mmCIF file of C-alpha atoms in Angstrom:
data_model
loop_
_atom_site.group_PDB
_atom_site.id
_atom_site.type_symbol
_atom_site.label_atom_id
_atom_site.label_comp_id
_atom_site.label_asym_id
_atom_site.label_seq_id
_atom_site.Cartn_x
_atom_site.Cartn_y
_atom_site.Cartn_z
ATOM 1 C CA GLY D 1 -8.038 -22.861 57.348
ATOM 2 C CA ILE D 2 -10.604 -20.193 58.203
ATOM 3 C CA ALA D 3 -7.839 -18.020 59.659
ATOM 4 C CA SER D 4 -5.951 -18.353 56.360
ATOM 5 C CA VAL D 5 -8.924 -17.306 54.194
ATOM 6 C CA VAL D 6 -9.802 -14.296 56.339
ATOM 7 C CA ALA D 7 -6.168 -13.123 56.402
ATOM 8 C CA GLY D 8 -5.493 -13.605 52.710
ATOM 9 C CA HIS D 9 -8.677 -13.189 50.649
ATOM 10 C CA PRO D 10 -8.571 -9.412 49.961
ATOM 11 C CA LEU D 11 -5.073 -9.725 48.480
ATOM 12 C CA ASP D 12 -6.162 -12.920 46.692
ATOM 13 C CA THR D 13 -8.825 -10.873 44.901
ATOM 14 C CA VAL D 14 -6.202 -8.303 43.862
ATOM 15 C CA LYS D 15 -3.908 -11.120 42.671
ATOM 16 C CA THR D 16 -6.671 -12.729 40.589
ATOM 17 C CA ARG D 17 -7.659 -9.411 38.974
ATOM 18 C CA LEU D 18 -4.016 -8.697 38.072
ATOM 19 C CA GLN D 19 -3.514 -12.160 36.580
ATOM 20 C CA ALA D 20 -6.769 -12.642 34.674
ATOM 21 C CA GLY D 21 -8.256 -9.140 34.355
ATOM 22 C CA GLN D 22 -7.508 -6.230 32.052
ATOM 23 C CA GLY D 23 -6.606 -2.592 32.606
ATOM 24 C CA TYR D 24 -5.343 -2.842 36.199
ATOM 25 C CA GLY D 25 -1.659 -1.998 35.702
ATOM 26 C CA ASN D 26 0.302 -2.475 38.910
ATOM 27 C CA THR D 27 -0.798 -3.660 42.342
ATOM 28 C CA LEU D 28 -1.558 -0.201 43.765
ATOM 29 C CA LYS D 29 -3.602 0.793 40.727
ATOM 30 C CA CYS D 30 -5.535 -2.488 40.984
ATOM 31 C CA VAL D 31 -6.310 -1.893 44.678
ATOM 32 C CA LEU D 32 -7.515 1.664 43.962
ATOM 33 C CA THR D 33 -9.600 0.564 40.960
ATOM 34 C CA VAL D 34 -11.361 -2.208 42.896
ATOM 35 C CA TYR D 35 -12.044 0.144 45.812
ATOM 36 C CA ARG D 36 -13.288 2.972 43.587
ATOM 37 C CA ASN D 37 -15.599 0.748 41.518
ATOM 38 C CA GLU D 38 -16.757 -1.807 44.106
ATOM 39 C CA SER D 39 -15.914 -0.315 47.535
ATOM 40 C CA VAL D 40 -14.470 -2.501 50.322
ATOM 41 C CA GLY D 41 -16.890 -5.328 49.502
ATOM 42 C CA GLY D 42 -15.134 -5.860 46.172
ATOM 43 C CA PHE D 43 -12.090 -7.295 47.947
ATOM 44 C CA PHE D 44 -14.230 -9.986 49.609
ATOM 45 C CA LYS D 45 -16.031 -11.253 46.507
ATOM 46 C CA GLY D 46 -16.071 -15.031 46.289
ATOM 47 C CA MET D 47 -14.972 -15.494 49.908
ATOM 48 C CA SER D 48 -18.033 -17.325 51.249
ATOM 49 C CA PHE D 49 -17.489 -20.584 49.332
ATOM 50 C CA PRO D 50 -13.795 -20.990 50.309
ATOM 51 C CA LEU D 51 -14.713 -19.999 53.860
ATOM 52 C CA ALA D 52 -17.399 -22.700 54.016
ATOM 53 C CA THR D 53 -15.173 -25.429 52.548
ATOM 54 C CA ILE D 54 -11.680 -24.529 53.790
ATOM 55 C CA GLY D 55 -12.091 -26.572 56.991
ATOM 56 C CA ILE D 56 -12.559 -29.792 55.016
ATOM 57 C CA TYR D 57 -9.857 -28.844 52.493
ATOM 58 C CA SER D 58 -7.229 -27.968 55.115
ATOM 59 C CA SER D 59 -8.067 -30.974 57.266
ATOM 60 C CA VAL D 60 -7.564 -33.311 54.319
ATOM 61 C CA VAL D 61 -4.344 -31.629 53.089
ATOM 62 C CA PHE D 62 -2.665 -31.462 56.500
ATOM 63 C CA GLY D 63 -4.029 -34.876 57.478
ATOM 64 C CA VAL D 64 -2.794 -36.537 54.285
ATOM 65 C CA PHE D 65 0.623 -34.887 54.649
ATOM 66 C CA SER D 66 1.182 -35.864 58.289
ATOM 67 C CA ASN D 67 -0.259 -39.382 57.953
ATOM 68 C CA THR D 68 1.760 -40.071 54.783
ATOM 69 C CA GLN D 69 4.876 -38.932 56.662
ATOM 70 C CA ARG D 70 4.109 -41.295 59.542
ATOM 71 C CA LEU D 71 3.362 -44.195 57.176
ATOM 72 C CA LEU D 72 6.632 -43.653 55.314
ATOM 73 C CA GLY D 73 8.502 -43.406 58.599
ATOM 74 C CA GLN D 74 7.041 -46.739 59.713
ATOM 75 C CA LEU D 75 7.683 -48.486 56.396
ATOM 76 C CA ARG D 76 11.175 -47.108 55.699
ATOM 77 C CA HIS D 77 12.631 -46.584 59.166
ATOM 78 C CA GLY D 78 10.416 -48.624 61.496
ATOM 79 C CA ASP D 79 9.493 -45.529 63.515
ATOM 80 C CA ALA D 80 6.292 -43.595 62.706
ATOM 81 C CA ALA D 81 6.984 -40.939 65.359
ATOM 82 C CA GLY D 82 10.615 -40.261 64.397
ATOM 83 C CA ALA D 83 11.895 -37.144 62.652
ATOM 84 C CA PRO D 84 11.000 -37.511 58.946
ATOM 85 C CA ALA D 85 13.710 -37.643 56.294
ATOM 86 C CA LEU D 86 13.734 -35.070 53.485
ATOM 87 C CA THR D 87 12.608 -37.687 50.944
ATOM 88 C CA ASP D 88 9.676 -38.619 53.205
ATOM 89 C CA MET D 89 8.587 -34.978 53.490
ATOM 90 C CA THR D 90 8.903 -34.519 49.722
ATOM 91 C CA LEU D 91 6.800 -37.577 48.896
ATOM 92 C CA ALA D 92 4.205 -36.640 51.542
ATOM 93 C CA SER D 93 4.027 -33.117 50.046
ATOM 94 C CA VAL D 94 3.462 -34.540 46.550
ATOM 95 C CA VAL D 95 0.647 -36.801 47.788
ATOM 96 C CA ALA D 96 -0.939 -33.884 49.671
ATOM 97 C CA GLY D 97 -0.710 -31.715 46.535
ATOM 98 C CA VAL D 98 -2.429 -34.317 44.340
ATOM 99 C CA VAL D 99 -5.230 -34.885 46.876
ATOM 100 C CA SER D 100 -5.706 -31.126 47.357
ATOM 101 C CA VAL D 101 -6.402 -30.619 43.653
ATOM 102 C CA GLY D 102 -9.257 -33.127 43.703
ATOM 103 C CA ILE D 103 -10.994 -31.186 46.468
ATOM 104 C CA GLY D 104 -9.838 -27.658 45.697
ATOM 105 C CA THR D 105 -10.397 -27.254 41.935
ATOM 106 C CA PRO D 106 -14.191 -26.666 42.041
ATOM 107 C CA VAL D 107 -13.794 -24.327 45.037
ATOM 108 C CA GLU D 108 -11.080 -22.307 43.277
ATOM 109 C CA LEU D 109 -13.186 -22.207 40.105
ATOM 110 C CA VAL D 110 -16.244 -20.768 41.875
ATOM 111 C CA LYS D 111 -14.094 -18.293 43.830
ATOM 112 C CA ILE D 112 -12.391 -16.984 40.697
ATOM 113 C CA ARG D 113 -15.618 -16.791 38.668
ATOM 114 C CA LEU D 114 -17.189 -14.687 41.433
ATOM 115 C CA GLN D 115 -14.077 -12.508 41.728
ATOM 116 C CA MET D 116 -13.961 -11.890 37.964
ATOM 117 C CA GLN D 117 -17.602 -11.661 36.930
ATOM 118 C CA THR D 118 -17.828 -7.865 37.136
ATOM 119 C CA GLN D 119 -14.933 -7.310 34.740
ATOM 120 C CA PRO D 120 -15.707 -5.335 31.568
ATOM 121 C CA TYR D 121 -16.221 -7.460 28.495
ATOM 122 C CA THR D 122 -14.819 -5.857 25.326
ATOM 123 C CA LYS D 123 -15.453 -8.283 22.454
ATOM 124 C CA ALA D 124 -18.365 -6.584 20.712
ATOM 125 C CA ASN D 125 -18.790 -9.359 18.146
ATOM 126 C CA VAL D 126 -19.955 -11.888 20.751
ATOM 127 C CA LYS D 127 -23.594 -11.775 21.857
ATOM 128 C CA LEU D 128 -24.073 -12.223 25.594
ATOM 129 C CA LYS D 129 -27.264 -13.928 26.734
ATOM 130 C CA ASN D 130 -29.010 -12.141 29.605
ATOM 131 C CA THR D 131 -25.720 -10.456 30.502
ATOM 132 C CA VAL D 132 -24.250 -7.024 29.932
ATOM 133 C CA PRO D 133 -20.605 -6.068 30.404
ATOM 134 C CA GLY D 134 -19.738 -5.442 34.034
ATOM 135 C CA PHE D 135 -23.026 -6.937 35.231
ATOM 136 C CA PRO D 136 -22.886 -9.932 37.608
ATOM 137 C CA VAL D 137 -23.453 -13.260 35.890
ATOM 138 C CA TYR D 138 -23.810 -15.262 39.110
ATOM 139 C CA ARG D 139 -26.024 -14.481 42.099
ATOM 140 C CA GLY D 140 -23.770 -16.305 44.569
ATOM 141 C CA PRO D 141 -21.567 -19.389 45.028
ATOM 142 C CA ILE D 142 -24.387 -21.958 44.849
ATOM 143 C CA HIS D 143 -25.884 -20.343 41.738
ATOM 144 C CA CYS D 144 -22.397 -20.146 40.211
ATOM 145 C CA PHE D 145 -21.636 -23.822 40.842
ATOM 146 C CA ARG D 146 -25.066 -24.916 39.588
ATOM 147 C CA THR D 147 -24.692 -22.802 36.429
ATOM 148 C CA ILE D 148 -21.254 -24.290 35.702
ATOM 149 C CA LEU D 149 -22.617 -27.833 36.089
ATOM 150 C CA GLN D 150 -25.610 -27.084 33.838
ATOM 151 C CA LYS D 151 -23.576 -25.422 31.072
ATOM 152 C CA GLU D 152 -20.253 -27.247 31.243
ATOM 153 C CA GLY D 153 -20.948 -30.479 33.120
ATOM 154 C CA MET D 154 -18.657 -32.086 35.691
ATOM 155 C CA ALA D 155 -15.658 -31.508 33.401
ATOM 156 C CA GLY D 156 -16.395 -27.775 33.606
ATOM 157 C CA ALA D 157 -16.314 -27.914 37.404
ATOM 158 C CA TYR D 158 -12.756 -29.260 37.145
ATOM 159 C CA ARG D 159 -11.550 -26.720 34.596
ATOM 160 C CA GLY D 160 -7.898 -25.899 35.286
ATOM 161 C CA THR D 161 -7.098 -29.218 37.004
ATOM 162 C CA VAL D 162 -3.833 -29.762 35.089
ATOM 163 C CA ALA D 163 -2.680 -26.216 35.839
ATOM 164 C CA MET D 164 -3.558 -26.721 39.515
ATOM 165 C CA LEU D 165 -1.561 -29.969 39.613
ATOM 166 C CA LEU D 166 1.438 -28.220 38.078
ATOM 167 C CA ARG D 167 1.057 -25.447 40.659
ATOM 168 C CA ASP D 168 0.181 -27.377 43.820
ATOM 169 C CA VAL D 169 2.390 -30.474 43.642
ATOM 170 C CA PRO D 170 5.681 -28.531 43.559
ATOM 171 C CA GLY D 171 4.001 -25.747 45.555
ATOM 172 C CA TYR D 172 3.335 -27.979 48.545
ATOM 173 C CA CYS D 173 6.910 -29.301 48.419
ATOM 174 C CA VAL D 174 8.215 -25.751 48.891
ATOM 175 C CA TYR D 175 5.491 -25.137 51.501
ATOM 176 C CA PHE D 176 5.836 -27.962 54.010
ATOM 177 C CA ILE D 177 9.592 -28.544 53.687
ATOM 178 C CA PRO D 178 10.719 -24.916 54.307
ATOM 179 C CA TYR D 179 8.211 -24.718 57.178
ATOM 180 C CA ALA D 180 9.748 -27.752 58.891
ATOM 181 C CA MET D 181 13.272 -26.477 58.232
ATOM 182 C CA PHE D 182 12.604 -22.938 59.524
ATOM 183 C CA CYS D 183 10.755 -24.274 62.587
ATOM 184 C CA ASP D 184 13.721 -26.487 63.406
ATOM 185 C CA TRP D 185 16.187 -23.646 62.782
ATOM 186 C CA ILE D 186 14.522 -20.982 64.978
ATOM 187 C CA THR D 187 13.386 -23.287 67.799
ATOM 188 C CA PRO D 188 15.832 -22.979 70.740
ATOM 189 C CA ASP D 189 17.885 -26.056 71.601
ATOM 190 C CA GLY D 190 16.262 -28.126 74.314
ATOM 191 C CA SER D 191 12.687 -27.077 73.459
ATOM 192 C CA MET D 192 10.258 -29.925 72.850
ATOM 193 C CA SER D 193 8.211 -27.942 70.310
ATOM 194 C CA PRO D 194 8.375 -24.533 68.596
ATOM 195 C CA ASN D 195 6.747 -21.567 70.331
ATOM 196 C CA PRO D 196 3.827 -19.681 68.687
ATOM 197 C CA PHE D 197 6.082 -16.934 67.311
ATOM 198 C CA SER D 198 8.392 -19.502 65.684
ATOM 199 C CA ILE D 199 5.384 -21.248 64.130
ATOM 200 C CA TRP D 200 3.972 -17.934 62.866
ATOM 201 C CA LEU D 201 7.291 -16.821 61.382
ATOM 202 C CA ALA D 202 8.171 -20.184 59.813
ATOM 203 C CA GLY D 203 4.664 -20.535 58.346
ATOM 204 C CA GLY D 204 4.777 -17.023 56.903
ATOM 205 C CA VAL D 205 8.201 -17.486 55.304
ATOM 206 C CA ALA D 206 7.199 -20.884 53.870
ATOM 207 C CA GLY D 207 4.007 -19.396 52.431
ATOM 208 C CA ALA D 208 5.833 -16.463 50.839
ATOM 209 C CA ILE D 209 8.393 -18.809 49.220
ATOM 210 C CA SER D 210 5.739 -21.254 48.023
ATOM 211 C CA TRP D 211 3.463 -18.637 46.468
ATOM 212 C CA ALA D 212 6.347 -16.764 44.836
ATOM 213 C CA LEU D 213 7.622 -19.919 43.111
ATOM 214 C CA SER D 214 4.078 -21.011 42.161
ATOM 215 C CA THR D 215 3.133 -17.702 40.511
ATOM 216 C CA PRO D 216 3.713 -18.701 36.825
ATOM 217 C CA MET D 217 1.331 -21.672 37.011
ATOM 218 C CA ASP D 218 -0.999 -19.693 39.263
ATOM 219 C CA VAL D 219 -1.362 -17.158 36.433
ATOM 220 C CA VAL D 220 -2.262 -19.950 33.999
ATOM 221 C CA LYS D 221 -4.738 -21.494 36.453
ATOM 222 C CA SER D 222 -6.402 -18.135 37.143
ATOM 223 C CA ARG D 223 -6.786 -17.398 33.433
ATOM 224 C CA LEU D 224 -8.192 -20.835 32.650
ATOM 225 C CA GLN D 225 -10.731 -20.691 35.468
ATOM 226 C CA ALA D 226 -11.745 -17.072 34.849
ATOM 227 C CA ASP D 227 -12.232 -17.964 31.194
ATOM 228 C CA GLY D 228 -15.841 -18.956 30.686
ATOM 229 C CA VAL D 229 -17.654 -16.178 32.542
ATOM 230 C CA TYR D 230 -18.558 -14.724 29.125
ATOM 231 C CA LEU D 231 -16.893 -17.051 26.584
ATOM 232 C CA ASN D 232 -14.206 -19.727 26.341
ATOM 233 C CA GLN D 233 -10.949 -18.352 24.959
ATOM 234 C CA TYR D 234 -8.591 -21.198 25.928
ATOM 235 C CA LYS D 235 -8.792 -24.867 24.878
ATOM 236 C CA GLY D 236 -6.590 -26.100 27.733
ATOM 237 C CA THR D 237 -3.481 -25.505 29.814
ATOM 238 C CA LEU D 238 -0.961 -25.588 26.958
ATOM 239 C CA ASP D 239 -3.152 -23.364 24.769
ATOM 240 C CA CYS D 240 -3.475 -20.865 27.638
ATOM 241 C CA ILE D 241 0.314 -20.807 28.108
ATOM 242 C CA LEU D 242 0.944 -20.307 24.378
ATOM 243 C CA GLN D 243 -1.732 -17.623 23.898
ATOM 244 C CA SER D 244 -0.626 -15.728 26.995
ATOM 245 C CA TYR D 245 3.026 -15.826 25.879
ATOM 246 C CA GLN D 246 2.261 -14.824 22.278
ATOM 247 C CA ASN D 247 0.035 -11.910 23.310
ATOM 248 C CA GLU D 248 1.924 -10.552 26.335
ATOM 249 C CA GLY D 249 5.382 -12.104 26.431
ATOM 250 C CA LEU D 250 7.212 -13.906 29.243
ATOM 251 C CA LYS D 251 6.405 -11.197 31.811
ATOM 252 C CA VAL D 252 2.744 -12.266 31.882
ATOM 253 C CA PHE D 253 3.674 -15.347 33.940
ATOM 254 C CA PHE D 254 4.949 -13.125 36.750
ATOM 255 C CA ARG D 255 1.801 -11.057 37.090
ATOM 256 C CA GLY D 256 0.807 -10.758 40.710
ATOM 257 C CA LEU D 257 4.213 -12.001 41.927
ATOM 258 C CA THR D 258 4.560 -9.249 44.528
ATOM 259 C CA VAL D 259 1.029 -9.510 45.865
ATOM 260 C CA ASN D 260 1.245 -13.335 45.827
ATOM 261 C CA THR D 261 4.420 -13.226 47.922
ATOM 262 C CA VAL D 262 3.050 -10.593 50.325
ATOM 263 C CA ARG D 263 -0.288 -12.432 50.676
ATOM 264 C CA GLY D 264 1.468 -15.745 51.233
ATOM 265 C CA PHE D 265 3.034 -14.569 54.494
ATOM 266 C CA PRO D 266 -0.051 -13.660 56.624
ATOM 267 C CA SER D 267 -2.214 -16.335 55.003
ATOM 268 C CA SER D 268 0.218 -19.195 55.696
ATOM 269 C CA ALA D 269 1.326 -17.805 59.057
ATOM 270 C CA ALA D 270 -2.338 -17.858 60.157
ATOM 271 C CA MET D 271 -2.812 -21.342 58.666
ATOM 272 C CA PHE D 272 0.132 -22.988 60.429
ATOM 273 C CA LEU D 273 -0.415 -21.144 63.712
ATOM 274 C CA GLY D 274 -4.091 -22.142 63.766
ATOM 275 C CA TYR D 275 -3.158 -25.726 62.890
ATOM 276 C CA GLU D 276 -0.428 -26.153 65.513
ATOM 277 C CA LEU D 277 -2.340 -24.403 68.333
ATOM 278 C CA SER D 278 -5.510 -26.395 67.559
ATOM 279 C CA LEU D 279 -3.541 -29.641 67.718
ATOM 280 C CA LYS D 280 -1.940 -28.672 71.039
ATOM 281 C CA ALA D 281 -5.326 -27.700 72.508
ATOM 282 C CA MET D 282 -6.932 -30.973 71.430
ATOM 283 C CA LYS D 283 -4.032 -33.058 72.741
ATOM 284 C CA ARG D 284 -4.237 -31.211 76.064
ATOM 285 C CA CYS D 285 -7.991 -31.906 76.260
ATOM 286 C CA GLN D 286 -7.386 -35.607 75.523
ATOM 287 C CA THR D 287 -4.734 -35.792 78.255
ATOM 288 C CA GLU D 288 -7.036 -34.136 80.795
ATOM 289 C CA THR D 289 -9.972 -36.366 79.819
ATOM 290 C CA ASN D 290 -7.946 -39.611 79.743
ATOM 291 C CA PRO D 291 -5.085 -39.199 82.255
#
């Protein structure tokens, strides 16, 4: 999980600014604008909270997925260790997606608020309390989370939950299933398990596919969660979709598609490689300790 955040966060910041910010144009212009205005540190805004919580998040997501697969294998086929069927992988992915939203929504909210809080605010008819345009609203992740709870309550901490469900449930289906398929396809016949390069490549391809297909709902989620730094523009997921479409047309839902796809490869490649190698190392230690 940590490997995934470190590999993907700078491009995640660019993606969020493109989806929920204003005046960035294309990906290259966004990168140059962030660098010119905020230096290299601007690309790492909001990284500390995901970095601190990603271990728990990834452990739960991968644990729920693999254990659900084994449970389904035992119940449906009488063999928990057997190769899972496509329906088993799909159902396990759905369960993992639902569970991930419960843990990940507040983390995503804080990350996006920190990534977006320096954006210029242009609505002159709204008075901002103790805040000027382009000036940080939050002092850090803890202050951000505490402020959200004080002003918006627990419901505010889960702002964007529906959009995250609509993104992550199908997103995890096209994350885990292509990974398993590509691993099986590129692993040489006779090998007991895929080699590190196969894991890295399969994880990267699965991540790129998943993030590309999830981009429309990712745009909606980013806008909903960024909304509220200065004022609340959207009443909910459907209102955000309708307002975005009316103001900017269908193309708005594909903002950040390129950077999402590009970011998905190294981020997911690092995630799966770290996961598989960690498992192998721990199994080897168990074998050596308990021969």
